[in-house]
Amino acid sequence: MHVLAWQTLPAPREHQAATFDFVHLYATTTKRQLELLESGFAIRFEGRIYVYRNQCPHAGSPLDWQPGQFFDEEGLHLVCHTHGARFHPATGEYLSGPSCPHGLMRLPFALDGELLRVPARLAGIQ
Ligand code: FES
């Protein structure tokens, strides 16, 4: 994964999320390069920031059917609101729900005070 450009957004508060769009440069099998608009989200959980691609590994839906809503009611897990898969906020690990082949994909970020740098253009996602 290679970040080609960054963007800045305010870091989310505890159990809150900040969403963002990024361009994914995707190389096809015919060696053409496509640009796909995707989304990501940043959360703060137990005081630390985590950033993930907003794509559920079950069926590829965004996790938040209500924009920006990722946590369950207890604030313990991230929930895909399409079919209910649950993930650990700190690792993205798949925990329960419809079978997922893997957990959430982490995205690179940098925290500078209360400002968060996240990808604006990204290449090399599998
Ligand atoms: S798409 Fe997320 S649980 Fe089905």
mmCIF file of N, CA and C and ligand atoms in Angstrom:
data_model
loop_
_atom_site.group_PDB
_atom_site.id
_atom_site.type_symbol
_atom_site.label_atom_id
_atom_site.label_comp_id
_atom_site.label_asym_id
_atom_site.label_seq_id
_atom_site.Cartn_x
_atom_site.Cartn_y
_atom_site.Cartn_z
ATOM 1 N N MET A 1 0.854 -1.181 0.000
ATOM 2 C CA MET A 1 0.000 0.000 0.000
ATOM 3 C C MET A 1 0.891 1.233 0.000
ATOM 4 N N HIS A 2 0.589 2.162 -0.892
ATOM 5 C CA HIS A 2 1.444 3.332 -1.045
ATOM 6 C C HIS A 2 0.572 4.588 -1.107
ATOM 7 N N VAL A 3 0.796 5.503 -0.189
ATOM 8 C CA VAL A 3 0.015 6.745 -0.163
ATOM 9 C C VAL A 3 0.658 7.745 -1.117
ATOM 10 N N LEU A 4 -0.125 8.231 -2.081
ATOM 11 C CA LEU A 4 0.368 9.183 -3.077
ATOM 12 C C LEU A 4 0.055 10.625 -2.695
ATOM 13 N N ALA A 5 -0.997 10.814 -1.899
ATOM 14 C CA ALA A 5 -1.368 12.159 -1.433
ATOM 15 C C ALA A 5 -2.161 12.009 -0.142
ATOM 16 N N TRP A 6 -2.029 13.013 0.701
ATOM 17 C CA TRP A 6 -2.700 12.996 2.008
ATOM 18 C C TRP A 6 -3.750 14.094 2.078
ATOM 19 N N GLN A 7 -4.675 13.945 3.000
ATOM 20 C CA GLN A 7 -5.622 14.995 3.329
ATOM 21 C C GLN A 7 -5.704 15.074 4.853
ATOM 22 N N THR A 8 -6.195 16.198 5.339
ATOM 23 C CA THR A 8 -6.247 16.425 6.781
ATOM 24 C C THR A 8 -7.682 16.602 7.228
ATOM 25 N N LEU A 9 -8.002 16.010 8.382
ATOM 26 C CA LEU A 9 -9.326 16.203 8.964
ATOM 27 C C LEU A 9 -9.199 16.249 10.481
ATOM 28 N N PRO A 10 -10.211 16.796 11.152
ATOM 29 C CA PRO A 10 -10.160 16.811 12.621
ATOM 30 C C PRO A 10 -10.225 15.392 13.161
ATOM 31 N N ALA A 11 -9.419 15.077 14.150
ATOM 32 C CA ALA A 11 -9.439 13.748 14.760
ATOM 33 C C ALA A 11 -10.752 13.558 15.517
ATOM 34 N N PRO A 12 -11.355 12.372 15.414
ATOM 35 C CA PRO A 12 -12.618 12.134 16.125
ATOM 36 C C PRO A 12 -12.404 12.037 17.630
ATOM 37 N N ARG A 13 -13.471 12.321 18.361
ATOM 38 C CA ARG A 13 -13.433 12.156 19.821
ATOM 39 C C ARG A 13 -13.743 10.702 20.175
ATOM 40 N N GLU A 14 -13.632 10.384 21.457
ATOM 41 C CA GLU A 14 -13.837 9.020 21.934
ATOM 42 C C GLU A 14 -15.176 8.454 21.456
ATOM 43 N N HIS A 15 -15.120 7.276 20.865
ATOM 44 C CA HIS A 15 -16.282 6.547 20.339
ATOM 45 C C HIS A 15 -16.997 7.288 19.222
ATOM 46 N N GLN A 16 -16.328 8.264 18.629
ATOM 47 C CA GLN A 16 -16.864 8.961 17.464
ATOM 48 C C GLN A 16 -16.062 8.528 16.236
ATOM 49 N N ALA A 17 -16.596 8.859 15.076
ATOM 50 C CA ALA A 17 -15.919 8.509 13.827
ATOM 51 C C ALA A 17 -15.847 9.722 12.913
ATOM 52 N N ALA A 18 -14.847 9.747 12.072
ATOM 53 C CA ALA A 18 -14.732 10.743 11.005
ATOM 54 C C ALA A 18 -14.578 9.963 9.702
ATOM 55 N N THR A 19 -15.390 10.286 8.728
ATOM 56 C CA THR A 19 -15.316 9.577 7.455
ATOM 57 C C THR A 19 -14.636 10.465 6.413
ATOM 58 N N PHE A 20 -14.094 9.831 5.401
ATOM 59 C CA PHE A 20 -13.427 10.565 4.325
ATOM 60 C C PHE A 20 -13.439 9.712 3.062
ATOM 61 N N ASP A 21 -13.315 10.371 1.946
ATOM 62 C CA ASP A 21 -13.189 9.677 0.660
ATOM 63 C C ASP A 21 -11.730 9.693 0.232
ATOM 64 N N PHE A 22 -11.338 8.681 -0.538
ATOM 65 C CA PHE A 22 -9.997 8.677 -1.116
ATOM 66 C C PHE A 22 -10.059 8.002 -2.486
ATOM 67 N N VAL A 23 -9.088 8.320 -3.319
ATOM 68 C CA VAL A 23 -8.987 7.704 -4.639
ATOM 69 C C VAL A 23 -8.059 6.506 -4.539
ATOM 70 N N HIS A 24 -8.567 5.371 -4.980
ATOM 71 C CA HIS A 24 -7.786 4.144 -4.994
ATOM 72 C C HIS A 24 -7.342 3.880 -6.424
ATOM 73 N N LEU A 25 -6.033 3.929 -6.654
ATOM 74 C CA LEU A 25 -5.490 3.614 -7.978
ATOM 75 C C LEU A 25 -5.326 2.108 -8.059
ATOM 76 N N TYR A 26 -6.036 1.518 -8.984
ATOM 77 C CA TYR A 26 -6.168 0.066 -9.024
ATOM 78 C C TYR A 26 -5.641 -0.452 -10.357
ATOM 79 N N ALA A 27 -4.643 -1.329 -10.322
ATOM 80 C CA ALA A 27 -4.078 -1.894 -11.552
ATOM 81 C C ALA A 27 -4.870 -3.135 -11.947
ATOM 82 N N THR A 28 -5.376 -3.177 -13.163
ATOM 83 C CA THR A 28 -6.148 -4.322 -13.625
ATOM 84 C C THR A 28 -5.210 -5.395 -14.185
ATOM 85 N N THR A 29 -5.778 -6.548 -14.507
ATOM 86 C CA THR A 29 -4.969 -7.633 -15.065
ATOM 87 C C THR A 29 -4.460 -7.281 -16.467
ATOM 88 N N THR A 30 -5.120 -6.338 -17.131
ATOM 89 C CA THR A 30 -4.656 -5.920 -18.460
ATOM 90 C C THR A 30 -3.693 -4.730 -18.357
ATOM 91 N N LYS A 31 -3.210 -4.490 -17.145
ATOM 92 C CA LYS A 31 -2.227 -3.441 -16.878
ATOM 93 C C LYS A 31 -2.775 -2.035 -17.088
ATOM 94 N N ARG A 32 -4.081 -1.909 -17.164
ATOM 95 C CA ARG A 32 -4.680 -0.575 -17.165
ATOM 96 C C ARG A 32 -4.815 -0.142 -15.714
ATOM 97 N N GLN A 33 -4.813 1.151 -15.501
ATOM 98 C CA GLN A 33 -4.969 1.645 -14.144
ATOM 99 C C GLN A 33 -6.295 2.374 -14.019
ATOM 100 N N LEU A 34 -7.109 1.935 -13.077
ATOM 101 C CA LEU A 34 -8.402 2.551 -12.824
ATOM 102 C C LEU A 34 -8.316 3.386 -11.565
ATOM 103 N N GLU A 35 -9.161 4.402 -11.505
ATOM 104 C CA GLU A 35 -9.266 5.200 -10.292
ATOM 105 C C GLU A 35 -10.636 4.964 -9.703
ATOM 106 N N LEU A 36 -10.687 4.420 -8.512
ATOM 107 C CA LEU A 36 -11.948 4.157 -7.830
ATOM 108 C C LEU A 36 -12.073 5.098 -6.641
ATOM 109 N N LEU A 37 -13.258 5.676 -6.483
ATOM 110 C CA LEU A 37 -13.508 6.505 -5.304
ATOM 111 C C LEU A 37 -13.989 5.592 -4.180
ATOM 112 N N GLU A 38 -13.271 5.579 -3.092
ATOM 113 C CA GLU A 38 -13.628 4.735 -1.947
ATOM 114 C C GLU A 38 -13.764 5.619 -0.715
ATOM 115 N N SER A 39 -14.159 4.984 0.388
ATOM 116 C CA SER A 39 -14.254 5.753 1.621
ATOM 117 C C SER A 39 -13.520 5.040 2.744
ATOM 118 N N GLY A 40 -13.138 5.815 3.717
ATOM 119 C CA GLY A 40 -12.480 5.298 4.902
ATOM 120 C C GLY A 40 -13.096 5.954 6.126
ATOM 121 N N PHE A 41 -12.728 5.449 7.281
ATOM 122 C CA PHE A 41 -13.199 6.081 8.513
ATOM 123 C C PHE A 41 -12.130 5.973 9.588
ATOM 124 N N ALA A 42 -12.111 6.990 10.415
ATOM 125 C CA ALA A 42 -11.209 7.033 11.568
ATOM 126 C C ALA A 42 -12.067 6.996 12.815
ATOM 127 N N ILE A 43 -11.616 6.277 13.816
ATOM 128 C CA ILE A 43 -12.313 6.225 15.097
ATOM 129 C C ILE A 43 -11.322 6.489 16.219
ATOM 130 N N ARG A 44 -11.855 6.892 17.353
ATOM 131 C CA ARG A 44 -11.043 6.927 18.575
ATOM 132 C C ARG A 44 -11.653 5.921 19.533
ATOM 133 N N PHE A 45 -10.818 5.003 20.004
ATOM 134 C CA PHE A 45 -11.267 3.943 20.908
ATOM 135 C C PHE A 45 -10.251 3.797 22.022
ATOM 136 N N GLU A 46 -10.720 3.946 23.253
ATOM 137 C CA GLU A 46 -9.851 3.889 24.432
ATOM 138 C C GLU A 46 -8.660 4.829 24.264
ATOM 139 N N GLY A 47 -8.946 6.010 23.709
ATOM 140 C CA GLY A 47 -7.958 7.078 23.616
ATOM 141 C C GLY A 47 -7.052 7.036 22.404
ATOM 142 N N ARG A 48 -7.138 5.973 21.624
ATOM 143 C CA ARG A 48 -6.235 5.854 20.471
ATOM 144 C C ARG A 48 -7.026 5.926 19.168
ATOM 145 N N ILE A 49 -6.331 6.369 18.120
ATOM 146 C CA ILE A 49 -6.950 6.516 16.798
ATOM 147 C C ILE A 49 -6.670 5.271 15.960
ATOM 148 N N TYR A 50 -7.681 4.851 15.220
ATOM 149 C CA TYR A 50 -7.561 3.740 14.259
ATOM 150 C C TYR A 50 -8.266 4.165 12.977
ATOM 151 N N VAL A 51 -7.700 3.774 11.847
ATOM 152 C CA VAL A 51 -8.264 4.167 10.552
ATOM 153 C C VAL A 51 -8.435 2.928 9.687
ATOM 154 N N TYR A 52 -9.615 2.795 9.089
ATOM 155 C CA TYR A 52 -9.944 1.613 8.292
ATOM 156 C C TYR A 52 -10.589 2.012 6.962
ATOM 157 N N ARG A 53 -10.463 1.129 6.012
ATOM 158 C CA ARG A 53 -11.226 1.233 4.769
ATOM 159 C C ARG A 53 -12.687 0.943 5.129
ATOM 160 N N ASN A 54 -13.605 1.726 4.588
ATOM 161 C CA ASN A 54 -15.024 1.549 4.910
ATOM 162 C C ASN A 54 -15.642 0.540 3.948
ATOM 163 N N GLN A 55 -15.207 -0.697 4.084
ATOM 164 C CA GLN A 55 -15.709 -1.760 3.213
ATOM 165 C C GLN A 55 -15.751 -3.054 4.022
ATOM 166 N N CYS A 56 -16.939 -3.595 4.190
ATOM 167 C CA CYS A 56 -17.088 -4.818 4.967
ATOM 168 C C CYS A 56 -16.566 -6.006 4.166
ATOM 169 N N PRO A 57 -15.747 -6.864 4.784
ATOM 170 C CA PRO A 57 -15.218 -8.020 4.061
ATOM 171 C C PRO A 57 -16.259 -9.099 3.783
ATOM 172 N N HIS A 58 -17.460 -8.972 4.336
ATOM 173 C CA HIS A 58 -18.501 -9.963 4.057
ATOM 174 C C HIS A 58 -19.015 -9.799 2.633
ATOM 175 N N ALA A 59 -19.590 -8.656 2.310
ATOM 176 C CA ALA A 59 -20.155 -8.458 0.977
ATOM 177 C C ALA A 59 -19.735 -7.131 0.351
ATOM 178 N N GLY A 60 -18.800 -6.449 0.968
ATOM 179 C CA GLY A 60 -18.252 -5.248 0.350
ATOM 180 C C GLY A 60 -19.013 -3.967 0.610
ATOM 181 N N SER A 61 -20.048 -4.005 1.439
ATOM 182 C CA SER A 61 -20.821 -2.791 1.727
ATOM 183 C C SER A 61 -20.038 -1.861 2.639
ATOM 184 N N PRO A 62 -20.365 -0.560 2.600
ATOM 185 C CA PRO A 62 -19.860 0.311 3.660
ATOM 186 C C PRO A 62 -20.442 -0.158 4.996
ATOM 187 N N LEU A 63 -19.713 0.019 6.074
ATOM 188 C CA LEU A 63 -20.219 -0.455 7.367
ATOM 189 C C LEU A 63 -21.347 0.417 7.908
ATOM 190 N N ASP A 64 -21.330 1.699 7.602
ATOM 191 C CA ASP A 64 -22.263 2.637 8.238
ATOM 192 C C ASP A 64 -23.462 2.933 7.353
ATOM 193 N N TRP A 65 -24.590 2.313 7.665
ATOM 194 C CA TRP A 65 -25.796 2.649 6.908
ATOM 195 C C TRP A 65 -26.329 4.001 7.353
ATOM 196 N N GLN A 66 -26.053 4.396 8.568
ATOM 197 C CA GLN A 66 -26.277 5.771 9.021
ATOM 198 C C GLN A 66 -24.904 6.423 8.964
ATOM 199 N N PRO A 67 -24.721 7.463 8.179
ATOM 200 C CA PRO A 67 -23.379 8.030 8.018
ATOM 201 C C PRO A 67 -22.685 8.292 9.347
ATOM 202 N N GLY A 68 -21.486 7.762 9.469
ATOM 203 C CA GLY A 68 -20.677 8.002 10.657
ATOM 204 C C GLY A 68 -20.994 7.120 11.843
ATOM 205 N N GLN A 69 -21.953 6.185 11.710
ATOM 206 C CA GLN A 69 -22.320 5.299 12.825
ATOM 207 C C GLN A 69 -21.622 3.955 12.645
ATOM 208 N N PHE A 70 -20.607 3.684 13.453
ATOM 209 C CA PHE A 70 -19.830 2.458 13.322
ATOM 210 C C PHE A 70 -19.868 1.602 14.585
ATOM 211 N N PHE A 71 -20.001 2.238 15.747
ATOM 212 C CA PHE A 71 -19.960 1.494 17.009
ATOM 213 C C PHE A 71 -21.318 0.896 17.348
ATOM 214 N N ASP A 72 -21.286 -0.229 18.099
ATOM 215 C CA ASP A 72 -22.522 -0.757 18.656
ATOM 216 C C ASP A 72 -22.964 0.139 19.824
ATOM 217 N N GLU A 73 -24.121 -0.186 20.418
ATOM 218 C CA GLU A 73 -24.664 0.681 21.459
ATOM 219 C C GLU A 73 -23.775 0.765 22.684
ATOM 220 N N GLU A 74 -23.035 -0.303 22.961
ATOM 221 C CA GLU A 74 -22.147 -0.306 24.125
ATOM 222 C C GLU A 74 -20.797 0.339 23.819
ATOM 223 N N GLY A 75 -20.529 0.616 22.562
ATOM 224 C CA GLY A 75 -19.243 1.192 22.188
ATOM 225 C C GLY A 75 -18.097 0.208 22.255
ATOM 226 N N LEU A 76 -18.402 -1.077 22.198
ATOM 227 C CA LEU A 76 -17.363 -2.103 22.326
ATOM 228 C C LEU A 76 -16.881 -2.627 20.982
ATOM 229 N N HIS A 77 -17.766 -2.671 20.013
ATOM 230 C CA HIS A 77 -17.436 -3.254 18.713
ATOM 231 C C HIS A 77 -17.824 -2.315 17.585
ATOM 232 N N LEU A 78 -17.175 -2.516 16.438
ATOM 233 C CA LEU A 78 -17.632 -1.886 15.200
ATOM 234 C C LEU A 78 -18.603 -2.856 14.550
ATOM 235 N N VAL A 79 -19.700 -2.333 14.016
ATOM 236 C CA VAL A 79 -20.737 -3.192 13.457
ATOM 237 C C VAL A 79 -21.015 -2.781 12.022
ATOM 238 N N CYS A 80 -21.063 -3.790 11.154
ATOM 239 C CA CYS A 80 -21.535 -3.536 9.792
ATOM 240 C C CYS A 80 -23.054 -3.561 9.840
ATOM 241 N N HIS A 81 -23.665 -2.470 9.458
ATOM 242 C CA HIS A 81 -25.108 -2.373 9.581
ATOM 243 C C HIS A 81 -25.851 -3.049 8.438
ATOM 244 N N THR A 82 -25.139 -3.623 7.480
ATOM 245 C CA THR A 82 -25.827 -4.334 6.400
ATOM 246 C C THR A 82 -26.333 -5.686 6.887
ATOM 247 N N HIS A 83 -25.443 -6.500 7.464
ATOM 248 C CA HIS A 83 -25.855 -7.826 7.939
ATOM 249 C C HIS A 83 -25.398 -8.111 9.359
ATOM 250 N N GLY A 84 -24.723 -7.190 10.002
ATOM 251 C CA GLY A 84 -24.418 -7.342 11.422
ATOM 252 C C GLY A 84 -23.069 -7.921 11.796
ATOM 253 N N ALA A 85 -22.121 -8.032 10.871
ATOM 254 C CA ALA A 85 -20.790 -8.522 11.257
ATOM 255 C C ALA A 85 -20.163 -7.548 12.260
ATOM 256 N N ARG A 86 -19.416 -8.112 13.210
ATOM 257 C CA ARG A 86 -18.781 -7.300 14.249
ATOM 258 C C ARG A 86 -17.264 -7.417 14.157
ATOM 259 N N PHE A 87 -16.611 -6.298 14.467
ATOM 260 C CA PHE A 87 -15.151 -6.216 14.370
ATOM 261 C C PHE A 87 -14.599 -5.521 15.610
ATOM 262 N N HIS A 88 -13.371 -5.884 15.971
ATOM 263 C CA HIS A 88 -12.731 -5.241 17.122
ATOM 264 C C HIS A 88 -12.246 -3.850 16.706
ATOM 265 N N PRO A 89 -12.592 -2.819 17.487
ATOM 266 C CA PRO A 89 -12.206 -1.456 17.087
ATOM 267 C C PRO A 89 -10.704 -1.234 17.017
ATOM 268 N N ALA A 90 -9.929 -1.913 17.848
ATOM 269 C CA ALA A 90 -8.496 -1.641 17.899
ATOM 270 C C ALA A 90 -7.686 -2.435 16.880
ATOM 271 N N THR A 91 -8.256 -3.512 16.375
ATOM 272 C CA THR A 91 -7.488 -4.353 15.451
ATOM 273 C C THR A 91 -8.191 -4.543 14.101
ATOM 274 N N GLY A 92 -9.499 -4.321 14.062
ATOM 275 C CA GLY A 92 -10.275 -4.605 12.853
ATOM 276 C C GLY A 92 -10.584 -6.076 12.694
ATOM 277 N N GLU A 93 -10.170 -6.880 13.677
ATOM 278 C CA GLU A 93 -10.372 -8.332 13.607
ATOM 279 C C GLU A 93 -11.862 -8.684 13.550
ATOM 280 N N TYR A 94 -12.200 -9.626 12.691
ATOM 281 C CA TYR A 94 -13.571 -10.128 12.599
ATOM 282 C C TYR A 94 -13.894 -10.898 13.870
ATOM 283 N N LEU A 95 -15.047 -10.604 14.487
ATOM 284 C CA LEU A 95 -15.423 -11.239 15.753
ATOM 285 C C LEU A 95 -16.616 -12.168 15.621
ATOM 286 N N SER A 96 -17.684 -11.722 14.951
ATOM 287 C CA SER A 96 -18.899 -12.541 14.870
ATOM 288 C C SER A 96 -19.807 -12.001 13.776
ATOM 289 N N GLY A 97 -20.861 -12.772 13.506
ATOM 290 C CA GLY A 97 -21.822 -12.372 12.477
ATOM 291 C C GLY A 97 -21.590 -13.169 11.219
ATOM 292 N N PRO A 98 -22.129 -12.701 10.094
ATOM 293 C CA PRO A 98 -21.942 -13.423 8.832
ATOM 294 C C PRO A 98 -20.460 -13.634 8.544
ATOM 295 N N SER A 99 -20.136 -14.785 8.043
ATOM 296 C CA SER A 99 -18.741 -15.171 7.870
ATOM 297 C C SER A 99 -17.969 -14.178 6.998
ATOM 298 N N CYS A 100 -16.863 -13.712 7.517
ATOM 299 C CA CYS A 100 -15.984 -12.802 6.781
ATOM 300 C C CYS A 100 -14.631 -13.494 6.588
ATOM 301 N N PRO A 101 -14.035 -13.367 5.410
ATOM 302 C CA PRO A 101 -12.760 -14.034 5.153
ATOM 303 C C PRO A 101 -11.596 -13.386 5.885
ATOM 304 N N HIS A 102 -11.764 -12.164 6.345
ATOM 305 C CA HIS A 102 -10.701 -11.448 7.058
ATOM 306 C C HIS A 102 -11.326 -10.265 7.781
ATOM 307 N N GLY A 103 -10.512 -9.552 8.506
ATOM 308 C CA GLY A 103 -10.994 -8.382 9.230
ATOM 309 C C GLY A 103 -11.000 -7.135 8.360
ATOM 310 N N LEU A 104 -11.174 -5.996 9.015
ATOM 311 C CA LEU A 104 -11.172 -4.718 8.298
ATOM 312 C C LEU A 104 -9.758 -4.358 7.869
ATOM 313 N N MET A 105 -9.650 -3.652 6.758
ATOM 314 C CA MET A 105 -8.338 -3.234 6.265
ATOM 315 C C MET A 105 -7.936 -1.916 6.913
ATOM 316 N N ARG A 106 -6.790 -1.941 7.573
ATOM 317 C CA ARG A 106 -6.267 -0.721 8.171
ATOM 318 C C ARG A 106 -5.693 0.183 7.094
ATOM 319 N N LEU A 107 -5.843 1.481 7.280
ATOM 320 C CA LEU A 107 -5.241 2.460 6.383
ATOM 321 C C LEU A 107 -4.197 3.254 7.159
ATOM 322 N N PRO A 108 -3.158 3.693 6.487
ATOM 323 C CA PRO A 108 -2.125 4.475 7.174
ATOM 324 C C PRO A 108 -2.655 5.854 7.573
ATOM 325 N N PHE A 109 -2.108 6.398 8.632
ATOM 326 C CA PHE A 109 -2.495 7.738 9.079
ATOM 327 C C PHE A 109 -1.367 8.316 9.923
ATOM 328 N N ALA A 110 -1.471 9.604 10.188
ATOM 329 C CA ALA A 110 -0.553 10.268 11.115
ATOM 330 C C ALA A 110 -1.369 11.253 11.925
ATOM 331 N N LEU A 111 -1.137 11.278 13.221
ATOM 332 C CA LEU A 111 -1.859 12.177 14.118
ATOM 333 C C LEU A 111 -0.918 13.288 14.543
ATOM 334 N N ASP A 112 -1.367 14.528 14.364
ATOM 335 C CA ASP A 112 -0.580 15.690 14.770
ATOM 336 C C ASP A 112 -1.483 16.543 15.650
ATOM 337 N N GLY A 113 -1.380 16.354 16.948
ATOM 338 C CA GLY A 113 -2.299 17.042 17.860
ATOM 339 C C GLY A 113 -3.707 16.526 17.641
ATOM 340 N N GLU A 114 -4.598 17.411 17.265
ATOM 341 C CA GLU A 114 -5.981 17.000 17.002
ATOM 342 C C GLU A 114 -6.271 16.922 15.511
ATOM 343 N N LEU A 115 -5.218 17.025 14.693
ATOM 344 C CA LEU A 115 -5.397 16.883 13.249
ATOM 345 C C LEU A 115 -4.898 15.519 12.807
ATOM 346 N N LEU A 116 -5.649 14.949 11.896
ATOM 347 C CA LEU A 116 -5.364 13.599 11.435
ATOM 348 C C LEU A 116 -5.075 13.654 9.935
ATOM 349 N N ARG A 117 -3.940 13.081 9.539
ATOM 350 C CA ARG A 117 -3.630 12.959 8.107
ATOM 351 C C ARG A 117 -4.020 11.559 7.667
ATOM 352 N N VAL A 118 -4.849 11.502 6.631
ATOM 353 C CA VAL A 118 -5.318 10.221 6.083
ATOM 354 C C VAL A 118 -5.112 10.243 4.575
ATOM 355 N N PRO A 119 -5.131 9.098 3.926
ATOM 356 C CA PRO A 119 -4.867 9.074 2.481
ATOM 357 C C PRO A 119 -5.924 9.826 1.666
ATOM 358 N N ALA A 120 -5.456 10.547 0.655
ATOM 359 C CA ALA A 120 -6.344 11.143 -0.341
ATOM 360 C C ALA A 120 -6.244 10.365 -1.652
ATOM 361 N N ARG A 121 -5.050 9.839 -1.935
ATOM 362 C CA ARG A 121 -4.816 8.969 -3.101
ATOM 363 C C ARG A 121 -3.922 7.820 -2.641
ATOM 364 N N LEU A 122 -4.322 6.623 -3.023
ATOM 365 C CA LEU A 122 -3.680 5.435 -2.481
ATOM 366 C C LEU A 122 -3.552 4.403 -3.595
ATOM 367 N N ALA A 123 -2.420 3.716 -3.631
ATOM 368 C CA ALA A 123 -2.220 2.631 -4.593
ATOM 369 C C ALA A 123 -1.776 1.385 -3.840
ATOM 370 N N GLY A 124 -2.008 0.238 -4.436
ATOM 371 C CA GLY A 124 -1.470 -0.990 -3.894
ATOM 372 C C GLY A 124 -2.363 -1.716 -2.915
ATOM 373 N N ILE A 125 -3.641 -1.357 -2.832
ATOM 374 C CA ILE A 125 -4.567 -2.146 -2.003
ATOM 375 C C ILE A 125 -4.845 -3.446 -2.733
ATOM 376 N N GLN A 126 -4.811 -4.542 -2.005
ATOM 377 C CA GLN A 126 -5.106 -5.851 -2.622
ATOM 378 C C GLN A 126 -6.601 -6.095 -2.676
HETATM 379 S S1 FES B 1 -21.836 -6.619 4.140
HETATM 380 FE FE1 FES B 1 -21.212 -6.388 6.199
HETATM 381 S S2 FES B 1 -22.113 -8.041 7.252
HETATM 382 FE FE2 FES B 1 -22.727 -8.302 5.190
#
